CSV table of N, CA and C in Angstrom, one decimal:
chain,number,residue,atom,x,y,z
A,1,ASN,N,-6.1,12.7,-10.6
A,1,ASN,CA,-6.2,13.2,-9.2
A,1,ASN,C,-5.7,12.2,-8.2
A,2,GLY,N,-5.1,12.7,-7.1
A,2,GLY,CA,-4.5,11.7,-6.2
A,2,GLY,C,-4.0,12.3,-4.9
A,3,GLN,N,-3.6,11.5,-4.1
A,3,GLN,CA,-3.0,11.8,-2.8
A,3,GLN,C,-1.8,11.0,-2.5
A,4,ILE,N,-0.7,11.6,-2.0
A,4,ILE,CA,0.5,10.9,-1.7
A,4,ILE,C,0.8,11.0,-0.2
A,5,ASN,N,1.1,9.8,0.4
A,5,ASN,CA,1.5,9.8,1.8
A,5,ASN,C,2.9,9.1,1.8
A,6,SER,N,3.8,9.7,2.5
A,6,SER,CA,5.2,9.2,2.6
A,6,SER,C,5.6,9.0,4.1
A,7,SER,N,6.4,8.0,4.3
A,7,SER,CA,6.9,7.8,5.7
A,7,SER,C,8.3,7.1,5.5
A,8,VAL,N,9.1,7.3,6.6
A,8,VAL,CA,10.4,6.6,6.7
A,8,VAL,C,10.1,5.4,7.6
A,9,LEU,N,10.4,4.2,7.0
A,9,LEU,CA,10.2,3.0,7.8
A,9,LEU,C,11.5,2.2,7.9
A,10,LEU,N,11.6,1.4,9.0
A,10,LEU,CA,12.7,0.5,9.2
A,10,LEU,C,12.4,-0.9,8.8
A,11,SER,N,13.4,-1.7,8.7
A,11,SER,CA,13.3,-3.1,8.4
A,11,SER,C,12.4,-3.7,9.5
A,12,GLY,N,11.4,-4.5,9.0
A,12,GLY,CA,10.4,-5.1,10.0
A,12,GLY,C,9.2,-4.2,10.4
A,13,ASP,N,9.2,-3.0,9.9
A,13,ASP,CA,8.1,-2.1,10.3
A,13,ASP,C,6.8,-2.4,9.5
A,14,GLN,N,5.7,-1.9,10.0
A,14,GLN,CA,4.4,-1.9,9.3
A,14,GLN,C,3.7,-0.6,9.6
A,15,SER,N,3.0,-0.1,8.6
A,15,SER,CA,2.3,1.1,8.7
A,15,SER,C,0.9,0.9,8.1
A,16,GLU,N,-0.1,1.5,8.7
A,16,GLU,CA,-1.5,1.3,8.2
A,16,GLU,C,-2.2,2.6,8.0
A,17,LEU,N,-2.9,2.7,6.9
A,17,LEU,CA,-3.6,3.9,6.5
A,17,LEU,C,-5.0,3.5,6.1
A,18,THR,N,-6.0,4.2,6.7
A,18,THR,CA,-7.4,3.9,6.4
A,18,THR,C,-8.0,5.0,5.6
A,19,LEU,N,-8.6,4.6,4.4
A,19,LEU,CA,-9.2,5.6,3.5
A,19,LEU,C,-10.6,5.3,3.1
A,20,THR,N,-11.3,6.3,2.7
A,20,THR,CA,-12.7,6.1,2.2
A,20,THR,C,-12.6,6.1,0.7
A,21,PHE,N,-13.3,5.1,0.0
A,21,PHE,CA,-13.3,5.0,-1.4
A,21,PHE,C,-14.8,5.1,-1.8
A,22,TYR,N,-15.1,6.0,-2.8
A,22,TYR,CA,-16.4,6.4,-3.1
A,22,TYR,C,-17.0,5.6,-4.3
A,23,SER,N,-18.3,5.3,-4.3
A,23,SER,CA,-18.9,4.5,-5.3
A,23,SER,C,-18.7,5.2,-6.7
A,24,GLY,N,-18.6,4.3,-7.7
A,24,GLY,CA,-18.6,4.8,-9.1
A,24,GLY,C,-17.2,5.3,-9.5
A,25,GLN,N,-16.2,5.2,-8.6
A,25,GLN,CA,-14.8,5.7,-8.9
A,25,GLN,C,-13.9,4.5,-9.3
A,26,THR,N,-13.0,4.7,-10.1
A,26,THR,CA,-11.9,3.7,-10.4
A,26,THR,C,-10.7,4.2,-9.8
A,27,TYR,N,-10.0,3.4,-8.9
A,27,TYR,CA,-8.9,3.8,-8.2
A,27,TYR,C,-7.6,3.0,-8.6
A,28,ARG,N,-6.5,3.6,-8.3
A,28,ARG,CA,-5.2,2.9,-8.4
A,28,ARG,C,-4.4,3.2,-7.1
A,29,ILE,N,-4.0,2.1,-6.4
A,29,ILE,CA,-3.1,2.2,-5.2
A,29,ILE,C,-1.7,1.8,-5.7
A,30,LEU,N,-0.7,2.7,-5.4
A,30,LEU,CA,0.7,2.4,-5.8
A,30,LEU,C,1.6,2.6,-4.6
A,31,VAL,N,2.4,1.6,-4.4
A,31,VAL,CA,3.4,1.7,-3.3
A,31,VAL,C,4.8,1.7,-3.9
A,32,SER,N,5.6,2.6,-3.5
A,32,SER,CA,7.0,2.7,-3.9
A,32,SER,C,7.9,2.8,-2.7
A,33,SER,N,9.1,2.2,-2.8
A,33,SER,CA,10.0,2.3,-1.7
A,33,SER,C,11.5,2.3,-2.2
A,34,GLN,N,12.4,2.7,-1.3
A,34,GLN,CA,13.8,2.6,-1.6
A,34,GLN,C,14.3,1.2,-1.5
A,35,GLU,N,15.1,0.8,-2.4
A,35,GLU,CA,15.6,-0.6,-2.5
A,35,GLU,C,16.3,-1.1,-1.3
A,36,VAL,N,16.9,-0.2,-0.5
A,36,VAL,CA,17.6,-0.6,0.7
A,36,VAL,C,16.8,-1.3,1.7
A,37,ILE,N,15.5,-1.1,1.7
A,37,ILE,CA,14.6,-1.8,2.7
A,37,ILE,C,13.9,-3.0,2.2
A,38,GLY,N,14.3,-3.5,1.0
A,38,GLY,CA,13.8,-4.7,0.5
A,38,GLY,C,12.5,-4.7,-0.2
A,39,ASP,N,11.9,-5.9,-0.3
A,39,ASP,CA,10.7,-6.0,-1.1
A,39,ASP,C,9.4,-5.6,-0.3
A,40,VAL,N,9.2,-4.3,-0.2
A,40,VAL,CA,8.0,-3.8,0.5
A,40,VAL,C,6.8,-4.3,-0.2
A,41,TYR,N,5.7,-4.6,0.5
A,41,TYR,CA,4.4,-5.0,-0.1
A,41,TYR,C,3.3,-4.4,0.7
A,42,PHE,N,2.1,-4.4,0.1
A,42,PHE,CA,0.9,-3.9,0.9
A,42,PHE,C,-0.2,-4.8,0.8
A,43,ILE,N,-1.1,-4.7,1.8
A,43,ILE,CA,-2.3,-5.6,1.9
A,43,ILE,C,-3.5,-4.6,2.1
A,44,MET,N,-4.5,-4.8,1.3
A,44,MET,CA,-5.7,-4.0,1.5
A,44,MET,C,-6.8,-4.9,2.2
A,45,LYS,N,-7.4,-4.3,3.2
A,45,LYS,CA,-8.5,-5.0,4.0
A,45,LYS,C,-9.7,-4.1,4.0
A,46,ASP,N,-10.9,-4.8,4.0
A,46,ASP,CA,-12.1,-4.1,4.2
A,46,ASP,C,-12.4,-3.7,5.6
A,47,ALA,N,-13.5,-3.2,5.9
A,47,ALA,CA,-13.9,-2.7,7.3
A,47,ALA,C,-13.9,-3.9,8.3
A,48,ASN,N,-14.2,-5.1,7.8
A,48,ASN,CA,-14.2,-6.3,8.7
A,48,ASN,C,-12.8,-6.9,8.8
A,49,LYS,N,-11.8,-6.2,8.3
A,49,LYS,CA,-10.4,-6.7,8.4
A,49,LYS,C,-10.1,-7.9,7.5
A,50,THR,N,-11.0,-8.1,6.5
A,50,THR,CA,-10.8,-9.2,5.6
A,50,THR,C,-9.9,-8.8,4.5
A,51,GLN,N,-8.9,-9.6,4.2
A,51,GLN,CA,-8.0,-9.2,3.1
A,51,GLN,C,-8.6,-9.3,1.8
A,52,VAL,N,-8.5,-8.2,1.0
A,52,VAL,CA,-9.1,-8.2,-0.4
A,52,VAL,C,-8.0,-8.1,-1.5
A,53,PHE,N,-6.8,-7.8,-1.1
A,53,PHE,CA,-5.7,-7.8,-2.1
A,53,PHE,C,-4.4,-7.8,-1.3
A,54,SER,N,-3.4,-8.4,-1.9
A,54,SER,CA,-2.0,-8.4,-1.4
A,54,SER,C,-1.1,-8.3,-2.6
A,55,SER,N,-0.1,-7.4,-2.5
A,55,SER,CA,0.9,-7.2,-3.6
A,55,SER,C,2.1,-8.1,-3.3
A,56,LYS,N,2.1,-8.9,-2.3
A,56,LYS,CA,3.3,-9.7,-1.8
A,56,LYS,C,3.9,-10.5,-3.0
A,57,ASP,N,3.1,-11.1,-3.8
A,57,ASP,CA,3.7,-11.9,-4.9
A,57,ASP,C,3.5,-11.2,-6.3
A,58,GLN,N,3.4,-9.9,-6.3
A,58,GLN,CA,3.1,-9.2,-7.6
A,58,GLN,C,4.3,-8.7,-8.3
A,59,GLY,N,5.5,-8.9,-7.7
A,59,GLY,CA,6.7,-8.4,-8.3
A,59,GLY,C,7.1,-7.0,-7.8
A,60,LYS,N,8.0,-6.4,-8.5
A,60,LYS,CA,8.6,-5.1,-8.0
A,60,LYS,C,7.7,-3.9,-8.2
A,61,PHE,N,6.7,-3.9,-9.1
A,61,PHE,CA,5.9,-2.8,-9.3
A,61,PHE,C,4.6,-3.0,-8.6
A,62,TYR,N,4.4,-2.4,-7.5
A,62,TYR,CA,3.3,-2.6,-6.5
A,62,TYR,C,2.2,-1.7,-6.8
A,63,TYR,N,1.1,-2.2,-7.4
A,63,TYR,CA,-0.1,-1.4,-7.6
A,63,TYR,C,-1.3,-2.3,-7.7
A,64,CYS,N,-2.4,-1.7,-7.5
A,64,CYS,CA,-3.7,-2.4,-7.6
A,64,CYS,C,-4.7,-1.4,-8.2
A,65,ASP,N,-5.4,-1.8,-9.2
A,65,ASP,CA,-6.5,-1.1,-9.8
A,65,ASP,C,-7.8,-1.7,-9.4
A,66,PHE,N,-8.8,-0.9,-9.1
A,66,PHE,CA,-10.1,-1.5,-8.7
A,66,PHE,C,-11.2,-0.4,-8.7
A,67,SER,N,-12.4,-0.8,-8.8
A,67,SER,CA,-13.6,0.1,-8.7
A,67,SER,C,-14.5,-0.4,-7.5
A,68,VAL,N,-15.2,0.5,-6.9
A,68,VAL,CA,-16.1,0.1,-5.9
A,68,VAL,C,-17.6,0.5,-6.3
A,69,GLU,N,-18.5,-0.4,-5.9
A,69,GLU,CA,-19.9,-0.2,-6.2
A,69,GLU,C,-20.6,0.6,-5.2
A,70,SER,N,-20.1,0.6,-4.0
A,70,SER,CA,-20.7,1.4,-2.9
A,70,SER,C,-19.6,2.0,-2.1
A,71,THR,N,-19.8,3.2,-1.5
A,71,THR,CA,-18.8,3.9,-0.7
A,71,THR,C,-18.4,3.0,0.4
A,72,LEU,N,-17.1,2.8,0.7
A,72,LEU,CA,-16.6,2.0,1.8
A,72,LEU,C,-15.3,2.5,2.3
A,73,GLN,N,-14.9,2.1,3.5
A,73,GLN,CA,-13.6,2.3,4.0
A,73,GLN,C,-12.8,1.1,3.9
A,74,MET,N,-11.5,1.3,3.6
A,74,MET,CA,-10.6,0.1,3.5
A,74,MET,C,-9.3,0.6,4.1
A,75,SER,N,-8.5,-0.3,4.7
A,75,SER,CA,-7.2,0.0,5.2
A,75,SER,C,-6.1,-0.6,4.2
A,76,ILE,N,-5.0,0.2,4.2
A,76,ILE,CA,-3.9,-0.2,3.4
A,76,ILE,C,-2.7,-0.4,4.4
A,77,GLU,N,-2.3,-1.6,4.5
A,77,GLU,CA,-1.2,-1.9,5.4
A,77,GLU,C,0.1,-2.2,4.6
A,78,VAL,N,1.1,-1.4,4.9
A,78,VAL,CA,2.4,-1.5,4.2
A,78,VAL,C,3.3,-2.3,5.1
A,79,ILE,N,4.0,-3.3,4.6
A,79,ILE,CA,4.9,-4.1,5.4
A,79,ILE,C,6.3,-4.1,4.8
A,80,VAL,N,7.2,-3.8,5.6
A,80,VAL,CA,8.7,-3.9,5.3
A,80,VAL,C,9.2,-5.1,5.9
A,81,PRO,N,9.7,-6.1,5.0
A,81,PRO,CA,10.2,-7.3,5.6
A,81,PRO,C,11.5,-7.1,6.4
A,82,ASN,N,11.7,-8.0,7.3
A,82,ASN,CA,13.0,-8.0,8.1
A,82,ASN,C,14.1,-8.3,7.1
A,83,ALA,N,15.2,-7.5,7.3
A,83,ALA,CA,16.4,-7.6,6.4
A,83,ALA,C,17.6,-7.7,7.2
A,84,ASP,N,18.5,-8.6,6.9
A,84,ASP,CA,19.8,-8.6,7.6
A,84,ASP,C,20.7,-7.6,6.9
A,85,SER,N,21.5,-6.9,7.7
A,85,SER,CA,22.5,-6.0,7.1
A,85,SER,C,23.9,-6.4,7.6
A,86,PRO,N,24.8,-6.5,6.6
A,86,PRO,CA,26.1,-6.9,7.0
A,86,PRO,C,26.8,-6.0,8.0
A,87,SER,N,26.4,-4.7,8.0
A,87,SER,CA,27.0,-3.8,9.0
A,87,SER,C,26.4,-3.9,10.4
A,88,GLY,N,25.3,-4.6,10.5
A,88,GLY,CA,24.6,-4.7,11.8
A,88,GLY,C,23.6,-3.6,12.0
A,89,LEU,N,23.5,-2.6,11.1
A,89,LEU,CA,22.6,-1.5,11.2
A,89,LEU,C,21.2,-1.9,10.6
A,90,VAL,N,20.2,-1.4,11.2
A,90,VAL,CA,18.8,-1.7,10.7
A,90,VAL,C,18.6,-0.8,9.5
A,91,PRO,N,18.3,-1.4,8.3
A,91,PRO,CA,18.0,-0.5,7.1
A,91,PRO,C,16.8,0.3,7.3
A,92,SER,N,16.8,1.5,6.8
A,92,SER,CA,15.6,2.3,6.8
A,92,SER,C,15.5,3.0,5.5
A,93,GLY,N,14.3,3.4,5.1
A,93,GLY,CA,14.1,4.1,3.8
A,93,GLY,C,12.7,4.7,3.7
A,94,CYS,N,12.5,5.4,2.7
A,94,CYS,CA,11.2,6.1,2.4
A,94,CYS,C,10.3,5.2,1.7
A,95,VAL,N,9.0,5.2,2.1
A,95,VAL,CA,8.0,4.4,1.5
A,95,VAL,C,6.9,5.4,1.1
A,96,SER,N,6.4,5.4,-0.1
A,96,SER,CA,5.3,6.3,-0.5
A,96,SER,C,4.1,5.5,-1.0
A,97,ILE,N,2.9,6.0,-0.6
A,97,ILE,CA,1.7,5.4,-1.1
A,97,ILE,C,1.0,6.5,-1.9
A,98,LEU,N,0.6,6.1,-3.2
A,98,LEU,CA,-0.1,7.0,-4.0
A,98,LEU,C,-1.5,6.4,-4.2
A,99,VAL,N,-2.5,7.2,-3.9
A,99,VAL,CA,-3.9,6.8,-4.2
A,99,VAL,C,-4.5,7.8,-5.2
A,100,GLY,N,-4.8,7.2,-6.4
A,100,GLY,CA,-5.3,8.1,-7.4
A,100,GLY,C,-6.7,7.5,-7.9
A,101,PHE,N,-7.4,8.4,-8.7
A,101,PHE,CA,-8.7,8.0,-9.3
A,101,PHE,C,-8.9,8.7,-10.6
A,102,LYS,N,-9.6,8.0,-11.5
A,102,LYS,CA,-10.0,8.6,-12.8
A,102,LYS,C,-11.2,9.5,-12.6
A,103,GLN,N,-11.2,10.5,-13.5
A,103,GLN,CA,-12.4,11.4,-13.5
A,103,GLN,C,-13.1,11.2,-14.8
């Protein structure tokens, strides 16, 4: 089971999504993007804005598996790095966030 959110983002853009995660569930967060916008990564933060995970140094396959002991809200911030384009145009591309859980 899961939910997919997609957006078109430009080089240097950030987008944030706040979700509720329920106790007793095992989740996977997966972020996928078009290569033209570079090495997109995501950061997960708790309700106090404390970073709990970053995919910045995780390589090309961006995902995080986790379980929660109590129901909580967390934000997922997707960051598109600034990229230089030889043509002078700002690169843009599709970024998708998949949030799934086991039953």
